[in-house]
Short mmCIF file of C-alpha atoms in Angstrom, two decimals:
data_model
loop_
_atom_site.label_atom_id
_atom_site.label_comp_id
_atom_site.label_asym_id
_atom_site.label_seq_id
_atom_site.Cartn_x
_atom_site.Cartn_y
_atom_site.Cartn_z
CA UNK A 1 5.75 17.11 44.90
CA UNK A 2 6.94 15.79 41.68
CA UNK A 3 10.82 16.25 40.93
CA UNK A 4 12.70 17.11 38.00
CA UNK A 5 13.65 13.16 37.29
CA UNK A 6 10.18 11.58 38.34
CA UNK A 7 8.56 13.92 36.40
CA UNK A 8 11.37 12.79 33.24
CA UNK A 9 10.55 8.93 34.21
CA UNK A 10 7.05 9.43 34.10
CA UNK A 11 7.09 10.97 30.47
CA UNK A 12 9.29 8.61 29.12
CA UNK A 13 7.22 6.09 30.33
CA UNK A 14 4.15 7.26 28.86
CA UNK A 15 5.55 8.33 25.34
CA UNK A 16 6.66 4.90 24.70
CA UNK A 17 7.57 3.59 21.77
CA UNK A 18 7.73 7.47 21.09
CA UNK A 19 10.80 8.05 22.95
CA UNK A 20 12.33 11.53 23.77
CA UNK A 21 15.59 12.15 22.10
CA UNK A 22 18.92 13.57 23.90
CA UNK A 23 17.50 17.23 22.95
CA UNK A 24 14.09 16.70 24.01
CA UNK A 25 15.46 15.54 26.80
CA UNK A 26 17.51 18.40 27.51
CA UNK A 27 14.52 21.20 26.80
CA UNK A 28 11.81 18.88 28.98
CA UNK A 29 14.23 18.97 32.13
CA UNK A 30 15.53 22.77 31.77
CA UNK A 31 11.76 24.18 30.73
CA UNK A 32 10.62 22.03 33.73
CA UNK A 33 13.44 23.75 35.92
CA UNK A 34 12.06 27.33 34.77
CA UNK A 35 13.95 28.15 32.09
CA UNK A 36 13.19 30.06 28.84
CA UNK A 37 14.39 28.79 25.29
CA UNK A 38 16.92 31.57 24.94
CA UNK A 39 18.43 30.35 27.98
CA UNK A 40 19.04 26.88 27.21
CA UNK A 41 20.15 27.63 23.26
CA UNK A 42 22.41 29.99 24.97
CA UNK A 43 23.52 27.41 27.62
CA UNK A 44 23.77 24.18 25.06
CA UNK A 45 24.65 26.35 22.03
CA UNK A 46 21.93 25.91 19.99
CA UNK A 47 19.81 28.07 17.58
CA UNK A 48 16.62 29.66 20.06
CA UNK A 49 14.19 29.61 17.11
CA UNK A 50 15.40 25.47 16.30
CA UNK A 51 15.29 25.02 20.50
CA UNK A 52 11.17 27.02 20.38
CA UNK A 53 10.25 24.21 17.65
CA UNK A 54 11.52 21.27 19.58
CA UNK A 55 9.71 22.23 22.57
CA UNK A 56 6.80 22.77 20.89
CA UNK A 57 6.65 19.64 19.26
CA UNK A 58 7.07 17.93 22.43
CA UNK A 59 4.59 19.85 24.02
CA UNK A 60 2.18 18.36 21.12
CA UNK A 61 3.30 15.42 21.72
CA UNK A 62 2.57 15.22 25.30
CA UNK A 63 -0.79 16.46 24.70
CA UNK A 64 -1.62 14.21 22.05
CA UNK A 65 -0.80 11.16 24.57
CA UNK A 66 -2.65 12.72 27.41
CA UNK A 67 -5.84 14.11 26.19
CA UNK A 68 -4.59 17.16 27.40
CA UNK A 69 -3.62 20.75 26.01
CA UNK A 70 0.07 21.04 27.28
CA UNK A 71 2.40 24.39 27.12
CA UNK A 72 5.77 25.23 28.41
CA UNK A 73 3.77 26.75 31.22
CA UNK A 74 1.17 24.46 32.38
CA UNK A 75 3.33 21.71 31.68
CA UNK A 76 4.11 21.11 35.55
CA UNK A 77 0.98 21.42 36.75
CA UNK A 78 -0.89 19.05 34.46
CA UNK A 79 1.80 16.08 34.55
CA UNK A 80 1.35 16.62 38.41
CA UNK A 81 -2.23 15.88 38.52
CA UNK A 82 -1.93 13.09 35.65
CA UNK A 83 1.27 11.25 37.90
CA UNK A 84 -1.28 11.75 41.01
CA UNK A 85 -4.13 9.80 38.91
CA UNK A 86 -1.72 6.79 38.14
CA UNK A 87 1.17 6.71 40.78
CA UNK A 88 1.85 2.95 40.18
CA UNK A 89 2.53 3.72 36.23
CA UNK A 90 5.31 1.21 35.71
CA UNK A 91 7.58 1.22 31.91
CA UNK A 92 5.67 -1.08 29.66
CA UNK A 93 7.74 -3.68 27.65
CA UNK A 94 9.18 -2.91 24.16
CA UNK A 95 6.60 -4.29 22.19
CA UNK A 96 6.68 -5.11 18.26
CA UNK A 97 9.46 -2.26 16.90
CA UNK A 98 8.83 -1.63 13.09
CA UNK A 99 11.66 -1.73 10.67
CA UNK A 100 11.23 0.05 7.70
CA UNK A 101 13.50 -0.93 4.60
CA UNK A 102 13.54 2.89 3.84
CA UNK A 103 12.96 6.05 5.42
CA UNK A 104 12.59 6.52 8.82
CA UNK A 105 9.25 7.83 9.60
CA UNK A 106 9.75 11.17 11.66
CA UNK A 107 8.65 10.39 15.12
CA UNK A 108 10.50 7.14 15.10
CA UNK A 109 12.73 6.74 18.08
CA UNK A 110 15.05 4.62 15.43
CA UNK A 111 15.90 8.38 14.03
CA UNK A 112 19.72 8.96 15.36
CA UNK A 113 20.82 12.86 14.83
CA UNK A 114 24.14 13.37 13.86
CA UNK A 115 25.05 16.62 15.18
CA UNK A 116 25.69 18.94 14.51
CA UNK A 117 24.15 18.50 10.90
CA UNK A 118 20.39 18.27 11.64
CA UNK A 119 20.99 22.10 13.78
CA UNK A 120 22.86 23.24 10.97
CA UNK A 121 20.41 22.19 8.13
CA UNK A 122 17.39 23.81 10.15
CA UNK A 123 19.18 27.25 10.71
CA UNK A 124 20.42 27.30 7.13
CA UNK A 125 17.48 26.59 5.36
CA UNK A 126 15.52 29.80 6.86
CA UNK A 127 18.03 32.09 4.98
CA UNK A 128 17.05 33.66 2.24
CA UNK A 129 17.67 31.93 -1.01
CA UNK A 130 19.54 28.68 0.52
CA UNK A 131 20.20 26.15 -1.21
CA UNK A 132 21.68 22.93 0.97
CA UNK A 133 23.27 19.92 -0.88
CA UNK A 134 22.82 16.64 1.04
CA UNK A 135 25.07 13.77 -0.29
CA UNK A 136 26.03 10.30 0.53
CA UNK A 137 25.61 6.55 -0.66
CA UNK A 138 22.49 4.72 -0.53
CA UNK A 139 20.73 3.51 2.22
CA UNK A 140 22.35 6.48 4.81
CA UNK A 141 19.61 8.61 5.95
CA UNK A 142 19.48 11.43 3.17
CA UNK A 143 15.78 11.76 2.65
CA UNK A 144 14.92 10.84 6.23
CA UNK A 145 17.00 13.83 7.14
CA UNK A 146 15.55 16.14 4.12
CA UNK A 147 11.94 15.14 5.47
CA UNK A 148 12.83 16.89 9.03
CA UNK A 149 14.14 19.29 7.25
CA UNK A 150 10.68 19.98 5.07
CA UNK A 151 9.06 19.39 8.23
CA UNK A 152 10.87 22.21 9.92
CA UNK A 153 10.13 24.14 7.11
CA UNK A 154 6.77 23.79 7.94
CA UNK A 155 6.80 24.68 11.45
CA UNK A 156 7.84 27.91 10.22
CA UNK A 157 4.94 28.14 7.69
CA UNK A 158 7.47 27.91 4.70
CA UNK A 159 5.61 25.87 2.16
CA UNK A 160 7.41 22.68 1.21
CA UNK A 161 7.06 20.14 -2.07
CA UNK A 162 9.37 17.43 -2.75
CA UNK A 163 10.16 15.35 -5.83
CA UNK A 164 11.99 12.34 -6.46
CA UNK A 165 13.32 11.97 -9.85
CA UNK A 166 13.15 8.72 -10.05
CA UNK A 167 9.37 8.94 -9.89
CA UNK A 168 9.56 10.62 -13.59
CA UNK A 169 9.07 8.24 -16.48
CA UNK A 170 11.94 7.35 -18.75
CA UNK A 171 10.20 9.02 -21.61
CA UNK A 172 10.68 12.91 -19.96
CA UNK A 173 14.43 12.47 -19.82
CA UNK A 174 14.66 12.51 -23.48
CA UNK A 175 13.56 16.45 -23.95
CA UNK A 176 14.10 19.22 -21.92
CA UNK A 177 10.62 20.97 -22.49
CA UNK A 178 8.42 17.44 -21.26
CA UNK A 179 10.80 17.31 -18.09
CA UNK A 180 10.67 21.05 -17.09
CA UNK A 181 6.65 20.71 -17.88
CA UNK A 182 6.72 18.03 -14.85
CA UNK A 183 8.72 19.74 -12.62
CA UNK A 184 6.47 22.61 -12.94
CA UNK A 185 2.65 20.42 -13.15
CA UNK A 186 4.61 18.50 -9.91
CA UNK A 187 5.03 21.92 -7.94
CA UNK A 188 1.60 23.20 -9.17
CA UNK A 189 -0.21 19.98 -8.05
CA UNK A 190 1.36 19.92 -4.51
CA UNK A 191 1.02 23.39 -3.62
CA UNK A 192 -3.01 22.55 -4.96
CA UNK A 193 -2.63 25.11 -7.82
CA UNK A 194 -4.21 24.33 -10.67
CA UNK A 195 -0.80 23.46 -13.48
CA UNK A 196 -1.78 26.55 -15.90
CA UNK A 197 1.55 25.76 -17.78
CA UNK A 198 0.48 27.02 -21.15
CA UNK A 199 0.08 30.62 -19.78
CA UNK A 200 3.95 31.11 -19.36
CA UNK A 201 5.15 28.68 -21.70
CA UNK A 202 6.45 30.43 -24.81
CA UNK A 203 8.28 28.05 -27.91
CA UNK A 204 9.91 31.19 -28.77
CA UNK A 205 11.34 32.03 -25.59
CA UNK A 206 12.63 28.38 -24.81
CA UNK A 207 11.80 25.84 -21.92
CA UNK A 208 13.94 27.08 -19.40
CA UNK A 209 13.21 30.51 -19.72
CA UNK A 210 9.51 29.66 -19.62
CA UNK A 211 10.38 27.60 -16.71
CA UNK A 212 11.89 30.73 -14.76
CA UNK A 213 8.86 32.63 -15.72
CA UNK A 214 6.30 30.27 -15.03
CA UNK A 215 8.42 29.48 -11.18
CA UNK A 216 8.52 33.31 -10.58
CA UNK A 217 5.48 34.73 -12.07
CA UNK A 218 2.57 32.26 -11.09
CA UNK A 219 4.57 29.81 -8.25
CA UNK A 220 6.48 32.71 -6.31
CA UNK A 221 4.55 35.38 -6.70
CA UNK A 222 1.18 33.79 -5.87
CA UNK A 223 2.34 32.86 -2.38
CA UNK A 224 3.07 34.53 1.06
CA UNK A 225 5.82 32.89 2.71
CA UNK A 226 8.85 31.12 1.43
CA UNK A 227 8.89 27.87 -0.53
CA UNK A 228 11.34 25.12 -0.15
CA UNK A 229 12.12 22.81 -3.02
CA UNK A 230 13.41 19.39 -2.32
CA UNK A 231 14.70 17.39 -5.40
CA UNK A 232 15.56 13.59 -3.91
CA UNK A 233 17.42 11.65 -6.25
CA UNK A 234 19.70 14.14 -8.58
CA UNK A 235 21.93 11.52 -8.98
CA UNK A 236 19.39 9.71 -11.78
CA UNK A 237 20.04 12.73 -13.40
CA UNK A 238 23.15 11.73 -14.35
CA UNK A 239 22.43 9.30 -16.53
CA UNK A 240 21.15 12.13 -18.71
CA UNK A 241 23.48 13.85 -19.61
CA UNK A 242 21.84 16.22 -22.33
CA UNK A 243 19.03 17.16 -19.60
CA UNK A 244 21.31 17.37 -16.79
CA UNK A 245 23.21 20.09 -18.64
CA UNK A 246 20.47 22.35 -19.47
CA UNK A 247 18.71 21.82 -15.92
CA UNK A 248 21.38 21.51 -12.92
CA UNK A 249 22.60 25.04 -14.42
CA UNK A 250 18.88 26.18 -13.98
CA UNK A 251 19.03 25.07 -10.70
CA UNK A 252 22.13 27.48 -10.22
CA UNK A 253 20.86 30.21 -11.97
CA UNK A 254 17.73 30.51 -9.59
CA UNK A 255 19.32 30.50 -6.68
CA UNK A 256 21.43 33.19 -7.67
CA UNK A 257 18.89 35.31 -8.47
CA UNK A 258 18.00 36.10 -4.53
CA UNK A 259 20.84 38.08 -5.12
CA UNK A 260 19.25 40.10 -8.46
CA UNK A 261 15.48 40.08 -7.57
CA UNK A 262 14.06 39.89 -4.50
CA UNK A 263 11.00 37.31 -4.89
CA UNK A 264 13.64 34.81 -5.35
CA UNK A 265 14.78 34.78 -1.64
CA UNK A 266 11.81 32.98 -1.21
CA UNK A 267 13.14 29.73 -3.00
CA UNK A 268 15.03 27.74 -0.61
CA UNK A 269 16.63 24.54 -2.12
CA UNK A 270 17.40 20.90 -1.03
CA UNK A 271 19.36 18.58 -4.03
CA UNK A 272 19.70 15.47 -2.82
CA UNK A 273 22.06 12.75 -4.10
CA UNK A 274 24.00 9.88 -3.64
CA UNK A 275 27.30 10.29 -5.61
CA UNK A 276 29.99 13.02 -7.11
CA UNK A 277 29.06 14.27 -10.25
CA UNK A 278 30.06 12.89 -12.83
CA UNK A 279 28.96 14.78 -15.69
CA UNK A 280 31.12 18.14 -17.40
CA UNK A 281 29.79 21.16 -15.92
CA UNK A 282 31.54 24.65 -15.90
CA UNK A 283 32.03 25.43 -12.85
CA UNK A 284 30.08 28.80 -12.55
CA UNK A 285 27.17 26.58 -13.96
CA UNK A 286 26.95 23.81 -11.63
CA UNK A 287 25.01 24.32 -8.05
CA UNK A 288 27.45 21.50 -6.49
CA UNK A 289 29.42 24.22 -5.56
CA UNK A 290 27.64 26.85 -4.05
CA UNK A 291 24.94 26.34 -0.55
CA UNK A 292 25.84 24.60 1.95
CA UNK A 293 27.01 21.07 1.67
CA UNK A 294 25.97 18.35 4.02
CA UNK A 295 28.08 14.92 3.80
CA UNK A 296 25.96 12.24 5.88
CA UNK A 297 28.80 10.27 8.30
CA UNK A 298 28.65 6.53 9.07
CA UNK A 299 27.24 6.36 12.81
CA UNK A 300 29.83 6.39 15.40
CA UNK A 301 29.91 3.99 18.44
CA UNK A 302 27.93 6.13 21.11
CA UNK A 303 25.19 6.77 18.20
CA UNK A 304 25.08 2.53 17.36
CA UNK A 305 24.75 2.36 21.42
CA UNK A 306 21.90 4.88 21.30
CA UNK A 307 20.42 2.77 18.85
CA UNK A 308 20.70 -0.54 20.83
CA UNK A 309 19.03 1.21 23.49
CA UNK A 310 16.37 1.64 21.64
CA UNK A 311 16.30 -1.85 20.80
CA UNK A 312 16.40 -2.54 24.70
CA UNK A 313 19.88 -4.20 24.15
CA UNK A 314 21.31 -3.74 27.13
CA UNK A 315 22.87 -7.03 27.30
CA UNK A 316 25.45 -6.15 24.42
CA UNK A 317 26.11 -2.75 25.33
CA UNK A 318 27.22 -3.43 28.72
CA UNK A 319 29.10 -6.88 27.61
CA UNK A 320 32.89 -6.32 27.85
CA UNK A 321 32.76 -2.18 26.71
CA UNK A 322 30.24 -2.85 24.12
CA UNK A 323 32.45 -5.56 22.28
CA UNK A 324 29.51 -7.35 20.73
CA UNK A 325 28.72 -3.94 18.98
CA UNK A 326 32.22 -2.98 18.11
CA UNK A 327 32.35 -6.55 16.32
CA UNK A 328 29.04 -5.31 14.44
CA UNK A 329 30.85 -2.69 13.55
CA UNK A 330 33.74 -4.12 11.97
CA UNK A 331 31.89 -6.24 9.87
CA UNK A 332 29.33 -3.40 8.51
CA UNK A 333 31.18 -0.40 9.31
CA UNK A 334 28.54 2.49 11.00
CA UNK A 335 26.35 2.23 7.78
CA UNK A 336 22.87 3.39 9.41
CA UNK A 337 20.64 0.49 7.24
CA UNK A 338 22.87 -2.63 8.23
CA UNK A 339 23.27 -1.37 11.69
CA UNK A 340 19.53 -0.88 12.01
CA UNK A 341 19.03 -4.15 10.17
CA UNK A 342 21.13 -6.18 12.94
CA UNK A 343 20.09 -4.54 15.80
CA UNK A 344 16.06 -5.49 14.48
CA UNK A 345 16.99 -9.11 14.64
CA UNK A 346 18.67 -9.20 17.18
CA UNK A 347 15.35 -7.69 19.02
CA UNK A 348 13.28 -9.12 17.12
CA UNK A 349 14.54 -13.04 16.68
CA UNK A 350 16.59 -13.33 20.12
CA UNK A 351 19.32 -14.84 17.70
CA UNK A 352 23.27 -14.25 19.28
CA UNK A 353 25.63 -11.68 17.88
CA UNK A 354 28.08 -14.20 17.07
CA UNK A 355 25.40 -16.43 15.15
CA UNK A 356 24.17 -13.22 13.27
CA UNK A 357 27.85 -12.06 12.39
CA UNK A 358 29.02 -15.68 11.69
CA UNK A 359 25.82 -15.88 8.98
CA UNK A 360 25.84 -12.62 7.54
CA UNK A 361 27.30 -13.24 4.31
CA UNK A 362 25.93 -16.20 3.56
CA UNK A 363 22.70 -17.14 2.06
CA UNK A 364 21.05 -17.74 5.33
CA UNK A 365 22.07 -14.00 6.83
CA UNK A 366 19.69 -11.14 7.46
CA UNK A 367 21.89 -9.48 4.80
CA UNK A 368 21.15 -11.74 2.06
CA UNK A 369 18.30 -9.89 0.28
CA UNK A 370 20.82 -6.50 0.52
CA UNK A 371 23.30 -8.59 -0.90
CA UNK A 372 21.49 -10.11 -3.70
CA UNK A 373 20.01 -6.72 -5.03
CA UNK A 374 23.34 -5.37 -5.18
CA UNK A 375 24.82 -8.50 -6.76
CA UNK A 376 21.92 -7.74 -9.75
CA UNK A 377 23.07 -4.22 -10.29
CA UNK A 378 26.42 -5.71 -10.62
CA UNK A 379 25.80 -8.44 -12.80
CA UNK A 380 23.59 -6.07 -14.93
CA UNK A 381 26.89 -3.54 -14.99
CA UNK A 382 29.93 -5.74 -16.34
CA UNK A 383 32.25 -3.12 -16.01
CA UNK A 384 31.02 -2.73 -12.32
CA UNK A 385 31.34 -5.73 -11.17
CA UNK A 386 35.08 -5.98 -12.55
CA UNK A 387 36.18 -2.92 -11.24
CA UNK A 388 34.27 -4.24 -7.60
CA UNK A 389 36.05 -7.20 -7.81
CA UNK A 390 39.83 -5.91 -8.26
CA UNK A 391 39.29 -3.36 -5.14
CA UNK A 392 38.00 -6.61 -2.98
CA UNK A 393 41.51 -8.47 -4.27
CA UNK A 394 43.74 -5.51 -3.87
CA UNK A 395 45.46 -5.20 -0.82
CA UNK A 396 45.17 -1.07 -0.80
CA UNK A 397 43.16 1.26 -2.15
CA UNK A 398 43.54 1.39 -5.97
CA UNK A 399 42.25 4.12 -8.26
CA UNK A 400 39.40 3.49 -10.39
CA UNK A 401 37.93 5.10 -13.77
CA UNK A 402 36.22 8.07 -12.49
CA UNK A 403 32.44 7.44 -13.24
CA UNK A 404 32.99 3.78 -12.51
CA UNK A 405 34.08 4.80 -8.72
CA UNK A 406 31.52 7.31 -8.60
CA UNK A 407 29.00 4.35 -9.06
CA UNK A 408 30.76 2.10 -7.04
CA UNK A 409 30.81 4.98 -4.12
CA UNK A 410 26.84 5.91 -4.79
CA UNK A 411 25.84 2.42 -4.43
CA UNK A 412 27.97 2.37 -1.01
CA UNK A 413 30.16 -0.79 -2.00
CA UNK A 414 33.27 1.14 -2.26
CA UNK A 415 34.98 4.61 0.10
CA UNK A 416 36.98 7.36 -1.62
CA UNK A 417 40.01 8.55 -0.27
CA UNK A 418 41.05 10.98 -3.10
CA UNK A 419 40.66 9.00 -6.32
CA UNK A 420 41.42 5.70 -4.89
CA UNK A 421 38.71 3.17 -3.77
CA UNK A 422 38.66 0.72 -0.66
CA UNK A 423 36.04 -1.65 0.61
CA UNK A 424 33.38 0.00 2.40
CA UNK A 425 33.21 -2.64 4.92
CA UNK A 426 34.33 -6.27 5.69
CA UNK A 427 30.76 -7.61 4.98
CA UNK A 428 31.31 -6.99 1.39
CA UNK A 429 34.31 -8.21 0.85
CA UNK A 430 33.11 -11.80 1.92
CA UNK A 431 30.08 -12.37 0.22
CA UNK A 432 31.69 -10.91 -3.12
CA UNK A 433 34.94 -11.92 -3.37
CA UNK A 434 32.82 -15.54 -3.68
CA UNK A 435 30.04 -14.35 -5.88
CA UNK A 436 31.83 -11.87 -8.43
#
């Protein structure tokens, strides 16, 4: 007879390097005990439709490492008879763990939730006509998180398409008709419609009214579930000011109308961006204050441990409570991409914790090459790179000209607390108070 925690071992084991996560774990070991979904949302306070989609993913999961169709209700009889055929399975090593300069790929077990905002963006984003804001500096997980998101969507046979402004050429951000012609040819493409833009588009009527018509009468309309629109990247927007102002209130505008016409309920939104605004908006105008906002966190200790696990750093998470990582930490903060970056070499190169933290801001760091491209962006941006270099000097936060701290914030070199600006982290303050 296999028990509850043999059975766990064993699919660990075999999932490797596609490790379960703390919910997985959770619905593998109740669903195995007999449980329904209901029960263990109830139980662990979850959504039963967002506990449904984990399990079933898992369940595909399992099958697609066994060869094997696997449910919630054959699931102990078939791992029985696949444990029986190898009973000497022992956990394989490691192996070579990608890094990704990026976004983490969805099935990566370097993906650390940060409840409860992953739960909270997958039951809000089934509501009719929601619109959810994700914000926070560069580098900190927004578009891996609005790719689960999309890919919840899709679970629930919403239809998804996603576009990254910073895709468009220069040359659209100079009219408003060219730009909203893309967004719409964009949609129309990924959805596999053919663009049929000159149909709806009217000179008479404007560009954003043909817009809205064009969205509701041949997008909407034409399909049968509800679509979800992610825009990555709003904040290069901002640099546009003229465009920004005619299209953020469009934004706003159709998400209000779920409230006046019914097809709209079917748009659910995701804006994604790095920094405050910084451009005048009236406030009934702006969709920065209506949805739901989501502020990505730094990780916190017992998510940086999680991570090291991962990394099968055991060494340095049992060492003296975790001091090596706590040391990490004070040098990069909980930033997910420099945490992720150490934690890689220190896998990966079998270098010490004290070499890597005693190097990392020099040239011969890991952190050089995220160093030097934000040194370029300051030595591009005078005004930057002055403002950067008082905050480093100062010994307390100081207040900085608005847009200049907004930048400063987006590009994650600075914190907010109100309107003054502080380091972001100790690693930054050593490498450019030399440089700048």
């Amino acid at each position: 007879m296999l028990s509850e925690e043999e059975a766990f071992t064993f699919v660990e084991t075999i999932l490797k390097p596609n490790y379960l996560n703390d919910l997985q774990g959770l619905v593998f070991r109740q669903c195995w005990l007999g449980k329904t979904y209901q029960m263990i949302a109830e139980e662990n306070g979850y959504d039963a439709d967002y506990i449904k989609v984990v399990g079933s993913r898992l369940w595909q999961l399992l099958s697609d490492t066994l060869g094997v169709k696997i449910t919630k209700s054959n699931i102990q009889t078939v791992l029985r008879q696949s444990f029986n055929k190898t009973p000497s399975l022992s956990i394989s090593p490691l192996g070579q763990l990608p890094f990704s300069d990026g976004t983490v790929p969805r099935n990566s077990p370097l993906y650390i939730e940060r409840p409860p905002i992953e739960q909270r963006a997958y039951a809000e984003i089934i509501k009719p006509a929601a619109l959810l804001r994700i914000k926070a500096p560069s580098k900190m997980g927004k578009t891996s998180l609005m790719l689960r998101i999309l890919a919840y969507a899709k679970e629930n046979n919403y239809y998804t398409v996603r576009l990254n402004l910073q895709q468009a050429d220069n040359t659209l951000f100079t009219h408003l008709d060219p730009f909203l012609r893309w967004i719409c040819a964009n949609i129309a493409h990924q959805l596999n419609k053919e663009p049929r833009l000159d149909d709806y588009w009217d000179e008479e009527l404007g560009s954003k009214v043909s817009c809205t018509a064009y969205f509701q009468g041949y997008i909407l309309e034409s399909l049968d579930n509800p679509l979800v629109l992610a825009i990555d990247e709003v904040n290069h927007l901002f640099e546009y000011g003229d465009i920004a102002q005619e299209f953020l209130p469009l934004l706003r505008f159709w998400h209000e109308e779920g409230n006046n016409i019914e097809i709209w309920q079917n748009l659910r939104l995701i804006i994604v961006h790095s920094t405050e605004i910084y451009i005048p908006l009236k406030l009934q105008q702006s969709p920065f204050n209506v949805g739901i906002p989501i502020q990505l966190p730094e990780f916190n200790l017992e998510q940086v441990q999680a991570l090291a696990e991962f990394h099968s750093l055991s060494n340095i998470i049992d060492n003296e409570g975790s001091e090596p990582l706590k040391n990490l930490m004070k040098m990069v903060g909980g930033h997910p991409y420099l945490i992720r970056l150490a934690l890689y070499h220190l896998y990966q190169d079998k270098i010490t914790m004290k070499q890597l933290l005693e190097e990392a801001p020099t040239p011969t760091g890991i952190y050089d090459h995220h160093l030097q491209n934000h040194l370029i962006t300051l030595q591009n941006n005078p005004e930057l790179a002055a403002a950067f270099a008082k905050v480093i000097k100062a010994k307390k936060p100081m207040q900085l000209e608005t847009i200049i701290a907004y930048k400063l914030a987006s590009m994650g070199l600075v914190k907010l607390q109100g309107k003054e600006a502080f380091p972001s982290c100790q690693l930054y303050c050593l490498y450019f108070s030399v440089v700048i």
